[in-house]
Amino acid sequence: MDLHRLPLPELRDDKHRHKQFNGNENSNRFRPPKYKPRVSQGGYVAVDNNNLNRSQSLGSCSANNSSNIAHAISFRGVEFPDANTLPASPNVHDVSSSTDFDDRSHFELCFERLAKLGEGSFGEVFQVRDRSDGRLYAVKISKQMFRGEQYRAERLEEVRRYEEFSDHENCIRFIRAWEQYDRLYMQMELCRESLDQYLQRCHQIPEERIWHILLDLLRALKSLHDRNLIHLDIKPDNVLIGEDDETCKLADFGLVIDVDRANTQHATEGDSRYMAPEILQGQFSKAADVFSLGIAMLELACYMDLPSNGPLWHELRRGILPEDFIDKISKELQLVIKSMMMPDPADRLTTDQLLSHPKLQKMQKNRKSLITVDKLSRSFRKSRRVVYGKVCNWKSFAYRCLFYLLELLHLYKPIAPAQPTITPAPSSPSTCLAAVPRLEYQLIGSTPIANRDCYASDFLTGDDPLELSHHGTPHVINSTPLNHNQSRRSSLGKTIPTLELDSPYANVSSPKVFDTSSFRRKKLFVLDYDDE
Ligand SMILES: Nc1ncnc2c1ncn2[C@@H]1O[C@H](COP(=O)(O)OP(=O)(O)OP(=O)(O)O)[C@@H](O)[C@H]1O
Ligand SMILES: [Mg+2]
């Protein structure tokens, strides 16, 4: 068997140069035949939303009518029942005015396609809005239709790996997968951008950030290697930056192989720019991933354009790193990158050895303590809220007891419940002082808004004067502040005490209309918003 499946590198007399993006990412792709995973061994669960078991139709793929029905794909097993069912498509009236409901794919029915995020050799990735929960996700749709059962099984292997590592902090969170019309659809968390896009945007990434990226990716890679899996396609394009704009997450598990089970002679090489030299001899090992990560770090740290072939390609694989580039970074980082790019795979450090590097150890400790501090502050805020609630209850209980005692001792007479009253304006100036109108408003409940002072204007619409036409009924001003920040809600509503306001318009001739201009500026209370 010919193990040299890659075209022999061309000899070109070019120099290492800074990265330039020509947008032709896939020109570095060589796609020899793939290894054949034995799907029947692991067994996958494929159930459609009409309870049709897809595994019954394994024999014929594209010729099967059931391929028109969306089938959920999952390897998670019965303990994850949600993974094996597709959510019902939303009501057709919510989706569009189209009458051609049945012809539309599950993807079109359930998602609103917003933008194209990227494209690789196997799939196109779209930013979508899930119509059922209104949230944003990424959906990867395979470019090619299943050519046969074997090809389909190979594509479905990616689902297995995504599911396996979905819970890892440094791997993409996977939601679900399904197939329809002989294509695979994978719904996953939406990330901000790929590391490659980040590099295009920033050009120079600070070294401290490089160390953090390295730590994230070593952690992801370790989790794969601990299960005897090799990624084989480590590169910045396959690393995504999470929504927090910090965490790097490994993605694209399309080429992952299991070193225990797979015939590595059938493994597929990844991008030649990041490929370890021994791959040319058909040696697939964990050390190949370490090399790819090392050379990716070189690209990120030195903003260097990696060759896909030629003499420079060989130089980098002989451990000769261009000095004018590598000198830009600290000796410590240089040593780490060199130890990851050793020509002999046996000399390369493993993920465990790399993670025990003092700098990375220190960073891990710092991260742990940050997480602990965050957890502590959350529980502190929570308990403070509980204590505050209890203290308030005790306070009101104590007051009630006190008033009850005073009442018993005839030292205090309870005041009848406040009724909003308005005393008619005096007809003559001589009676004016005695008849100052007094308005009482009770603001019942509240909708919490951000930490800030609440003014009466928050509760009143427009600039209109307040109508006081029904004298007999209590005047309850709208208890929801008419304000911005209304989307920030909390369960912590505070009861607003009865508010007594002296009418600024004691002398008005008509008591029915109350000009609220001065009342509007009155500070009512400060709402303390707690995030928890
Ligand atoms: N969850 C996501 N959030 C945001 N962007 C994404 C997401 N997944 C993928 N992308 C974008 O889409 C691009 C292609 O995705 P992916 O690498 O999974 O496809 P592929 O066809 O398997 O690629 P390859 O050619 O590397 O095998 C990524 O490089 C990235 O820019
Ligand atoms: Mg990719």
Coordinates of C-alpha atoms and ligand atoms in Angstrom, one line a residue:
M1 CA 0.0 0.0 0.0
D2 CA 1.2 3.4 -0.9
L3 CA 1.6 5.3 2.4
H4 CA 2.7 8.6 0.7
R5 CA -0.8 9.8 -0.1
L6 CA 0.1 13.4 -0.1
P7 CA 1.6 15.1 -3.1
L8 CA 5.3 15.5 -2.7
P9 CA 6.1 19.0 -1.5
E10 CA 7.2 21.4 -4.3
L11 CA 10.6 23.0 -4.0
R12 CA 10.1 26.7 -4.1
D13 CA 12.6 29.3 -3.2
D14 CA 10.4 31.4 -1.0
K15 CA 11.1 32.9 2.4
H16 CA 9.0 32.8 5.6
R17 CA 6.7 35.7 5.5
H18 CA 4.0 37.4 7.6
K19 CA 0.5 36.1 7.2
Q20 CA -1.5 37.2 4.3
F21 CA -5.0 36.1 3.8
N22 CA -6.1 35.2 0.3
G23 CA -9.4 33.7 1.4
N24 CA -8.5 30.4 -0.3
E25 CA -8.2 28.3 2.9
N26 CA -9.1 25.0 1.4
S27 CA -6.2 25.0 -1.1
N28 CA -4.1 23.4 1.6
R29 CA -6.5 20.5 1.9
F30 CA -5.6 17.0 0.7
R31 CA -8.4 14.6 1.1
P32 CA -7.2 11.0 0.5
P33 CA -9.8 8.2 1.2
K34 CA -11.0 8.2 4.8
Y35 CA -10.7 5.5 7.3
K36 CA -13.8 3.3 7.7
P37 CA -15.3 3.6 11.2
R38 CA -17.3 0.5 12.3
V39 CA -20.6 2.1 13.1
S40 CA -22.2 -1.1 14.1
Q41 CA -19.8 -1.6 17.0
G42 CA -20.6 1.6 18.8
G43 CA -24.2 1.6 17.6
Y44 CA -25.9 4.9 17.0
V45 CA -29.4 5.8 17.9
A46 CA -31.2 7.4 15.1
V47 CA -34.8 8.3 15.7
D48 CA -37.0 10.6 13.7
N49 CA -39.6 12.9 15.1
N50 CA -42.3 10.5 13.7
N51 CA -40.8 7.6 15.7
L52 CA -39.3 6.0 12.6
N53 CA -36.1 4.1 13.5
R54 CA -33.5 5.2 10.9
S55 CA -31.3 2.3 11.7
Q56 CA -33.9 0.1 10.0
S57 CA -33.1 1.7 6.6
L58 CA -29.3 1.4 6.8
G59 CA -29.1 -0.7 3.6
S60 CA -30.2 2.0 1.2
C61 CA -29.4 5.5 1.8
S62 CA -30.3 8.0 -0.9
A63 CA -32.8 5.7 -2.6
N64 CA -34.8 5.6 0.6
N65 CA -38.0 7.7 0.9
S66 CA -37.4 8.1 4.6
S67 CA -34.5 10.4 3.9
N68 CA -37.1 13.1 3.2
I69 CA -38.1 12.9 6.9
A70 CA -35.8 14.6 9.5
H71 CA -34.2 11.9 11.7
A72 CA -32.5 12.8 14.9
I73 CA -29.0 11.4 15.2
S74 CA -27.5 10.7 18.5
F75 CA -24.9 8.4 20.1
R76 CA -25.8 9.4 23.6
G77 CA -28.1 6.5 24.4
V78 CA -31.3 6.2 26.4
E79 CA -30.1 8.3 29.3
F80 CA -30.4 11.4 27.1
P81 CA -33.9 11.0 25.6
D82 CA -34.0 14.6 24.4
A83 CA -31.0 13.9 22.1
N84 CA -33.0 11.2 20.2
T85 CA -36.0 13.3 19.4
L86 CA -36.4 16.4 17.3
P87 CA -38.4 19.2 18.7
A88 CA -41.7 19.6 16.9
S89 CA -41.6 22.2 14.1
P90 CA -43.3 25.4 15.1
N91 CA -46.7 26.4 13.9
V92 CA -46.6 27.1 10.2
H93 CA -48.3 30.5 10.8
D94 CA -45.4 31.5 12.9
V95 CA -42.9 30.7 10.3
S96 CA -44.1 32.3 7.1
S97 CA -47.0 32.9 5.0
S98 CA -46.0 30.1 2.7
T99 CA -48.6 27.5 2.0
D100 CA -46.0 25.0 0.9
F101 CA -45.5 23.8 4.4
D102 CA -44.8 20.1 3.8
D103 CA -42.0 20.7 1.3
R104 CA -39.9 22.7 3.7
S105 CA -37.0 21.0 5.6
H106 CA -36.9 20.7 9.3
F107 CA -34.0 23.2 9.2
E108 CA -36.2 25.8 7.4
L109 CA -39.1 25.2 9.6
C110 CA -37.3 25.4 12.9
F111 CA -34.6 28.0 12.2
E112 CA -34.3 31.4 10.8
R113 CA -31.1 31.6 8.8
L114 CA -29.3 34.8 9.7
A115 CA -25.8 34.7 8.3
K116 CA -23.1 32.4 7.0
L117 CA -20.4 32.0 9.6
G118 CA -17.9 30.0 7.7
E119 CA -17.2 27.1 5.4
G120 CA -14.8 24.2 5.4
S121 CA -14.2 21.2 3.2
F122 CA -17.2 19.3 4.6
G123 CA -19.7 21.8 5.7
E124 CA -21.2 25.3 5.6
V125 CA -21.9 26.9 9.0
F126 CA -24.8 29.3 9.5
Q127 CA -25.8 31.6 12.3
V128 CA -29.5 30.9 13.0
R129 CA -32.3 31.8 15.3
D130 CA -34.1 28.8 16.8
R131 CA -37.8 29.7 16.3
S132 CA -38.8 27.6 19.4
D133 CA -36.7 29.5 22.0
G134 CA -35.6 32.6 20.0
R135 CA -32.0 32.0 20.8
L136 CA -29.0 32.1 18.4
Y137 CA -27.1 29.0 17.4
A138 CA -24.7 27.8 14.8
V139 CA -25.9 25.0 12.4
K140 CA -23.4 23.2 10.3
I141 CA -24.9 21.6 7.1
S142 CA -22.9 19.0 5.2
K143 CA -21.9 20.3 1.8
Q144 CA -22.2 17.0 0.0
M145 CA -25.1 14.6 0.0
F146 CA -24.5 11.2 1.5
R147 CA -23.1 9.2 -1.4
G148 CA -23.7 5.9 0.3
E149 CA -24.0 4.3 3.6
Q150 CA -20.3 4.2 4.3
Y151 CA -19.9 8.0 3.6
R152 CA -23.0 8.7 5.8
A153 CA -21.5 6.6 8.6
E154 CA -18.2 8.6 8.4
R155 CA -20.1 11.9 8.6
L156 CA -22.1 10.7 11.5
E157 CA -18.9 9.9 13.5
E158 CA -18.5 13.7 13.9
V159 CA -21.7 13.8 15.8
R160 CA -20.4 11.1 18.2
R161 CA -17.3 13.1 18.9
Y162 CA -19.1 16.4 19.3
E163 CA -21.5 14.8 21.8
E164 CA -18.6 13.1 23.6
F165 CA -16.8 16.4 24.3
S166 CA -19.8 18.7 24.5
D167 CA -19.5 19.1 28.3
H168 CA -15.8 20.1 28.2
E169 CA -15.2 23.7 28.9
N170 CA -12.8 24.0 26.0
C171 CA -14.9 22.1 23.4
I172 CA -17.9 23.3 21.5
R173 CA -21.2 22.7 23.2
F174 CA -23.3 20.5 21.0
I175 CA -27.1 20.7 21.0
R176 CA -28.4 18.1 18.5
A177 CA -28.0 16.6 15.0
W178 CA -30.4 15.3 12.4
E179 CA -30.3 14.2 8.8
Q180 CA -32.7 15.0 6.1
Y181 CA -32.6 14.8 2.3
D182 CA -29.3 12.9 2.7
R183 CA -27.5 15.7 4.5
L184 CA -26.3 16.1 8.0
Y185 CA -27.3 19.1 10.2
M186 CA -25.5 19.8 13.4
Q187 CA -26.8 22.4 15.9
M188 CA -24.3 23.8 18.3
E189 CA -23.5 26.8 20.4
L190 CA -22.8 30.0 18.6
C191 CA -19.3 31.2 19.0
R192 CA -17.9 34.7 18.4
E193 CA -15.4 33.8 15.8
S194 CA -12.6 31.4 14.9
L195 CA -9.1 31.9 16.1
D196 CA -8.1 32.4 12.5
Q197 CA -10.6 35.2 12.1
Y198 CA -9.3 36.6 15.4
L199 CA -5.8 36.6 14.1
Q200 CA -6.9 38.3 10.9
R201 CA -8.5 41.0 13.0
C202 CA -5.7 41.6 15.6
H203 CA -2.5 40.6 13.7
Q204 CA -0.5 40.9 16.9
I205 CA -1.8 38.8 19.7
P206 CA -0.3 39.7 23.1
E207 CA 1.9 36.9 24.5
E208 CA -0.1 36.6 27.7
R209 CA -3.2 35.8 25.5
I210 CA -1.1 33.2 23.6
W211 CA -0.4 31.4 26.8
H212 CA -4.1 31.4 27.7
I213 CA -5.0 30.0 24.2
L214 CA -2.3 27.4 24.6
L215 CA -3.7 26.4 28.0
D216 CA -7.2 26.1 26.7
L217 CA -6.2 24.0 23.7
L218 CA -3.9 21.7 25.7
R219 CA -6.8 21.0 28.1
A220 CA -9.1 20.2 25.2
L221 CA -6.4 18.0 23.6
K222 CA -5.7 16.2 26.8
S223 CA -9.3 15.2 27.1
L224 CA -9.2 13.7 23.6
H225 CA -5.8 12.0 24.2
D226 CA -6.9 10.6 27.5
R227 CA -9.6 8.7 25.6
N228 CA -7.0 7.6 23.0
L229 CA -8.5 9.8 20.3
I230 CA -6.5 11.9 17.9
H231 CA -8.0 15.1 16.4
L232 CA -5.7 15.3 13.3
D233 CA -7.0 18.7 12.3
I234 CA -5.7 21.1 14.9
K235 CA -5.5 24.6 13.4
P236 CA -6.7 28.1 14.3
D237 CA -9.6 27.7 11.8
N238 CA -10.9 24.8 13.9
V239 CA -10.7 26.7 17.2
L240 CA -13.6 28.9 18.2
I241 CA -13.7 31.8 20.6
G242 CA -16.7 31.5 23.0
E243 CA -19.3 34.1 23.7
D244 CA -17.3 35.3 26.7
D245 CA -14.7 36.5 24.2
E246 CA -12.0 34.6 26.1
T247 CA -12.4 30.9 26.2
C248 CA -11.0 29.0 23.2
K249 CA -13.0 25.9 22.2
L250 CA -11.9 23.1 20.0
A251 CA -14.2 22.3 17.1
D252 CA -14.5 20.3 13.9
F253 CA -14.2 16.7 15.0
G254 CA -14.6 15.5 11.5
L255 CA -11.2 13.7 11.3
V256 CA -11.0 12.4 14.8
I257 CA -9.8 8.8 15.0
D258 CA -9.7 6.3 17.8
V259 CA -6.1 4.9 18.0
D260 CA -7.4 1.7 19.6
R261 CA -10.1 0.9 17.1
A262 CA -9.3 2.5 13.9
N263 CA -7.0 1.3 11.2
T264 CA -4.7 4.4 11.2
Q265 CA -3.6 3.6 7.6
H266 CA -7.0 4.9 6.6
A267 CA -6.9 8.0 8.7
T268 CA -7.2 11.3 6.8
E269 CA -4.5 14.0 7.0
G270 CA -5.6 17.5 8.0
D271 CA -4.4 20.8 6.7
S272 CA -0.8 20.4 5.3
R273 CA 0.3 23.7 6.9
Y274 CA -0.1 22.2 10.3
M275 CA 0.7 18.6 9.5
A276 CA 3.4 16.7 11.5
P277 CA 6.2 15.3 9.3
E278 CA 5.6 11.7 10.3
I279 CA 2.1 11.8 8.8
L280 CA 3.9 11.6 5.4
Q281 CA 5.0 8.1 6.5
G282 CA 1.5 7.3 7.6
Q283 CA 2.3 7.5 11.3
F284 CA -0.7 8.8 13.1
S285 CA -0.2 9.4 16.8
K286 CA -1.1 11.8 19.6
A287 CA 2.3 13.5 19.0
A288 CA 1.0 14.6 15.6
D289 CA -1.7 16.7 17.3
V290 CA 1.0 18.2 19.6
F291 CA 3.0 19.2 16.6
S292 CA 0.0 20.8 14.9
L293 CA -0.8 22.8 18.1
G294 CA 2.9 23.8 18.3
I295 CA 3.0 25.2 14.8
A296 CA -0.3 26.9 15.2
M297 CA 1.1 28.6 18.3
L298 CA 4.1 29.7 16.2
E299 CA 1.7 31.2 13.6
L300 CA -0.4 33.0 16.3
A301 CA 2.6 34.3 18.4
C302 CA 4.7 35.4 15.5
Y303 CA 2.0 36.3 13.0
M304 CA 3.8 34.1 10.5
D305 CA 2.4 32.8 7.2
L306 CA 2.8 29.0 7.3
P307 CA 3.9 27.3 4.1
S308 CA 1.8 24.4 2.8
N309 CA 4.8 22.8 1.0
G310 CA 8.2 23.6 -0.3
P311 CA 11.7 24.0 1.4
L312 CA 10.3 26.2 4.2
W313 CA 7.7 23.5 5.0
H314 CA 10.6 21.0 5.5
E315 CA 12.7 23.5 7.4
L316 CA 10.0 23.9 10.0
R317 CA 9.7 20.2 10.4
R318 CA 13.5 19.8 10.9
G319 CA 13.2 22.1 14.0
I320 CA 14.6 25.1 12.2
L321 CA 12.5 28.0 13.2
P322 CA 13.1 31.4 11.5
E323 CA 15.0 33.6 13.9
D324 CA 13.6 36.9 12.8
F325 CA 10.1 35.6 13.7
I326 CA 10.8 33.6 16.8
D327 CA 12.9 36.3 18.4
K328 CA 9.8 38.4 18.9
I329 CA 8.6 36.1 21.6
S330 CA 10.0 35.3 25.1
K331 CA 12.5 32.5 25.5
E332 CA 10.1 30.6 27.7
L333 CA 7.4 30.5 24.9
Q334 CA 10.1 29.7 22.3
L335 CA 11.2 26.7 24.3
V336 CA 7.6 25.4 24.7
I337 CA 6.9 25.8 20.9
K338 CA 10.2 24.1 20.0
S339 CA 9.4 21.2 22.3
M340 CA 6.1 20.7 20.6
M341 CA 7.6 20.8 17.1
M342 CA 10.4 18.3 17.6
P343 CA 11.0 16.4 14.4
D344 CA 10.9 13.0 16.1
P345 CA 7.4 12.4 17.6
A346 CA 9.0 10.5 20.4
D347 CA 10.9 13.6 21.5
R348 CA 7.8 15.8 21.6
L349 CA 6.3 16.6 25.0
T350 CA 2.9 15.1 25.7
T351 CA -0.1 17.2 26.7
D352 CA 0.3 16.1 30.4
Q353 CA 4.0 17.2 30.3
L354 CA 3.2 20.5 28.7
L355 CA 0.4 21.2 31.2
S356 CA 2.9 20.7 34.0
H357 CA 5.0 23.6 32.7
P358 CA 5.4 26.0 35.7
K359 CA 3.8 28.9 33.8
L360 CA 0.8 26.9 32.7
Q361 CA 0.5 25.4 36.2
K362 CA 0.5 28.9 37.7
M363 CA -2.2 30.0 35.3
Q364 CA -4.3 27.0 36.1
K365 CA -4.0 27.8 39.8
N366 CA -5.0 31.4 39.2
R367 CA -8.0 30.3 37.1
K368 CA -9.1 27.9 39.9
S369 CA -8.9 30.6 42.5
L370 CA -10.8 33.0 40.3
I371 CA -13.5 30.4 39.9
T372 CA -13.6 29.9 43.7
V373 CA -13.8 33.6 44.4
D374 CA -16.6 33.9 41.9
K375 CA -18.5 31.0 43.5
L376 CA -17.9 32.5 47.0
S377 CA -19.1 35.9 46.0
R378 CA -22.2 34.4 44.4
S379 CA -23.1 32.4 47.5
F380 CA -22.3 35.5 49.7
R381 CA -24.7 37.6 47.6
K382 CA -27.3 34.9 47.9
S383 CA -27.0 34.5 51.7
R384 CA -26.9 38.3 52.1
R385 CA -30.2 38.4 50.3
V386 CA -31.7 35.7 52.5
V387 CA -30.4 37.3 55.7
Y388 CA -31.7 40.7 54.6
G389 CA -35.1 39.2 53.9
K390 CA -35.2 37.6 57.3
V391 CA -34.1 40.8 59.0
C392 CA -36.8 42.8 57.3
N393 CA -39.4 40.3 58.4
W394 CA -38.1 40.5 62.0
K395 CA -38.2 44.3 61.9
S396 CA -41.8 44.4 60.7
F397 CA -42.7 41.8 63.3
A398 CA -41.1 43.8 66.1
Y399 CA -42.8 47.0 64.9
R400 CA -46.2 45.2 64.8
C401 CA -45.6 43.9 68.4
L402 CA -44.7 47.3 69.6
F403 CA -47.7 49.0 68.0
Y404 CA -50.0 46.3 69.4
L405 CA -48.5 46.8 72.9
L406 CA -49.0 50.6 72.6
E407 CA -52.5 50.0 71.4
L408 CA -53.2 47.8 74.4
L409 CA -51.8 50.5 76.7
H410 CA -54.1 53.0 74.9
L411 CA -51.0 55.0 74.0
Y412 CA -51.6 54.6 70.3
K413 CA -54.7 54.6 68.1
P414 CA -54.4 53.0 64.7
I415 CA -55.1 55.2 61.8
A416 CA -57.8 54.1 59.4
P417 CA -56.5 52.9 56.0
A418 CA -55.5 55.8 53.9
Q419 CA -58.2 56.8 51.4
P420 CA -57.2 59.1 48.6
T421 CA -59.0 62.2 49.2
I422 CA -58.9 65.6 47.8
T423 CA -60.2 68.5 49.6
P424 CA -62.0 71.0 47.4
A425 CA -60.0 74.1 46.8
P426 CA -61.1 76.9 49.1
S427 CA -63.5 79.2 47.6
S428 CA -62.0 82.1 49.4
P429 CA -58.4 82.9 50.4
S430 CA -59.4 83.0 54.1
T431 CA -60.0 79.3 54.1
C432 CA -57.1 78.4 52.0
L433 CA -54.6 77.5 54.8
A434 CA -57.0 75.1 56.5
A435 CA -57.9 73.2 53.4
V436 CA -54.5 72.3 51.8
P437 CA -55.3 69.3 49.7
R438 CA -53.4 66.2 50.6
L439 CA -53.0 63.4 48.1
E440 CA -52.0 59.9 49.0
Y441 CA -50.8 57.5 46.5
Q442 CA -50.0 53.9 47.1
L443 CA -47.6 52.4 44.7
I444 CA -48.4 48.7 44.8
G445 CA -45.5 46.3 44.1
S446 CA -42.8 47.2 41.7
T447 CA -41.0 45.9 38.7
P448 CA -37.4 46.0 39.6
I449 CA -35.1 47.9 37.4
A450 CA -31.4 48.6 37.5
N451 CA -29.8 50.1 40.6
R452 CA -31.0 53.7 40.6
D453 CA -33.3 56.2 42.1
C454 CA -36.9 56.0 41.1
Y455 CA -38.8 59.2 40.4
A456 CA -42.5 59.7 40.2
S457 CA -42.1 60.4 36.5
D458 CA -41.1 56.7 36.1
F459 CA -44.7 55.8 36.9
L460 CA -46.5 58.4 34.9
T461 CA -47.1 58.6 31.2
G462 CA -46.1 61.5 29.1
D463 CA -46.4 65.0 30.4
D464 CA -50.2 65.0 30.9
P465 CA -51.6 66.1 34.2
L466 CA -52.9 63.4 36.4
E467 CA -56.7 63.0 36.2
L468 CA -58.3 62.7 39.5
S469 CA -61.9 62.3 38.5
H470 CA -62.9 59.4 40.8
H471 CA -62.5 60.8 44.2
G472 CA -63.9 57.8 46.0
T473 CA -61.5 55.2 44.7
P474 CA -57.8 54.8 45.8
H475 CA -55.5 56.3 43.3
V476 CA -52.9 53.7 42.4
I477 CA -50.4 55.0 40.1
N478 CA -49.1 52.5 37.6
S479 CA -46.7 50.4 39.6
T480 CA -44.5 49.5 36.7
P481 CA -41.9 52.2 36.0
L482 CA -42.3 53.4 32.5
N483 CA -38.6 53.2 31.9
H484 CA -35.7 51.7 30.1
N485 CA -34.0 48.7 31.6
Q486 CA -37.3 47.0 31.9
S487 CA -35.9 43.9 30.4
R488 CA -33.7 43.3 33.5
R489 CA -36.1 41.6 35.8
S490 CA -35.5 40.0 39.2
S491 CA -37.7 38.2 41.7
L492 CA -36.8 40.9 44.2
G493 CA -39.7 43.3 44.0
K494 CA -39.8 45.7 46.8
T495 CA -43.0 46.9 48.3
I496 CA -43.1 50.6 48.1
P497 CA -44.4 52.3 51.2
T498 CA -47.5 54.6 51.1
L499 CA -46.4 57.9 49.9
E500 CA -47.8 61.1 51.0
L501 CA -47.5 64.1 48.9
D502 CA -48.6 67.6 49.5
S503 CA -50.3 68.8 46.5
P504 CA -48.4 71.7 45.0
Y505 CA -51.7 73.0 43.8
A506 CA -53.6 73.7 46.9
N507 CA -55.2 76.7 45.3
V508 CA -56.4 75.3 42.1
S509 CA -59.9 76.0 41.3
S510 CA -60.7 72.6 39.8
P511 CA -59.6 69.7 42.1
K512 CA -60.1 67.2 39.4
V513 CA -57.0 67.9 37.4
F514 CA -53.6 67.8 39.2
D515 CA -50.6 69.2 37.4
T516 CA -47.9 66.6 38.1
S517 CA -44.9 68.6 36.9
S518 CA -43.3 69.1 40.3
F519 CA -44.5 65.7 41.6
R520 CA -42.7 64.0 38.7
R521 CA -39.3 65.1 39.9
K522 CA -39.9 63.7 43.4
K523 CA -37.6 60.9 44.3
L524 CA -39.7 58.0 45.6
F525 CA -37.2 55.3 46.4
V526 CA -33.9 53.7 45.4
L527 CA -34.3 50.4 43.9
D528 CA -31.5 48.0 44.8
Y529 CA -31.1 45.5 42.1
D530 CA -29.3 42.3 42.8
D531 CA -28.1 40.3 39.9
E532 CA -28.6 36.9 41.5
Ligands
LIG1 N1 -20.2 27.0 16.4 C1 -19.7 27.9 15.6 N2 -19.8 29.2 15.9 C2 -19.3 30.2 15.0 N3 -18.6 29.8 13.9 C3 -18.5 28.5 13.6 C4 -19.0 27.5 14.4 N4 -18.7 26.3 13.9 C5 -18.0 26.6 12.7 N5 -17.9 27.9 12.6 C6 -17.2 28.6 11.4 O1 -17.3 27.8 10.3 C7 -16.0 27.3 9.8 C8 -16.1 25.9 9.2 O2 -16.6 25.0 10.2 P1 -15.9 23.6 10.4 O3 -14.5 23.7 10.6 O4 -16.7 22.8 11.4 O5 -16.2 23.0 8.9 P2 -15.5 21.8 8.1 O6 -16.1 21.7 6.8 O7 -15.5 20.6 8.9 O8 -14.0 22.4 8.0 P3 -12.6 21.7 7.6 O9 -12.3 22.1 6.3 O10 -11.7 22.2 8.6 O11 -12.8 20.2 7.8 C9 -15.1 27.5 11.0 O12 -13.8 27.6 10.6 C10 -15.7 28.7 11.7 O13 -15.2 29.9 11.1
MG2 MG -12.8 23.2 9.9

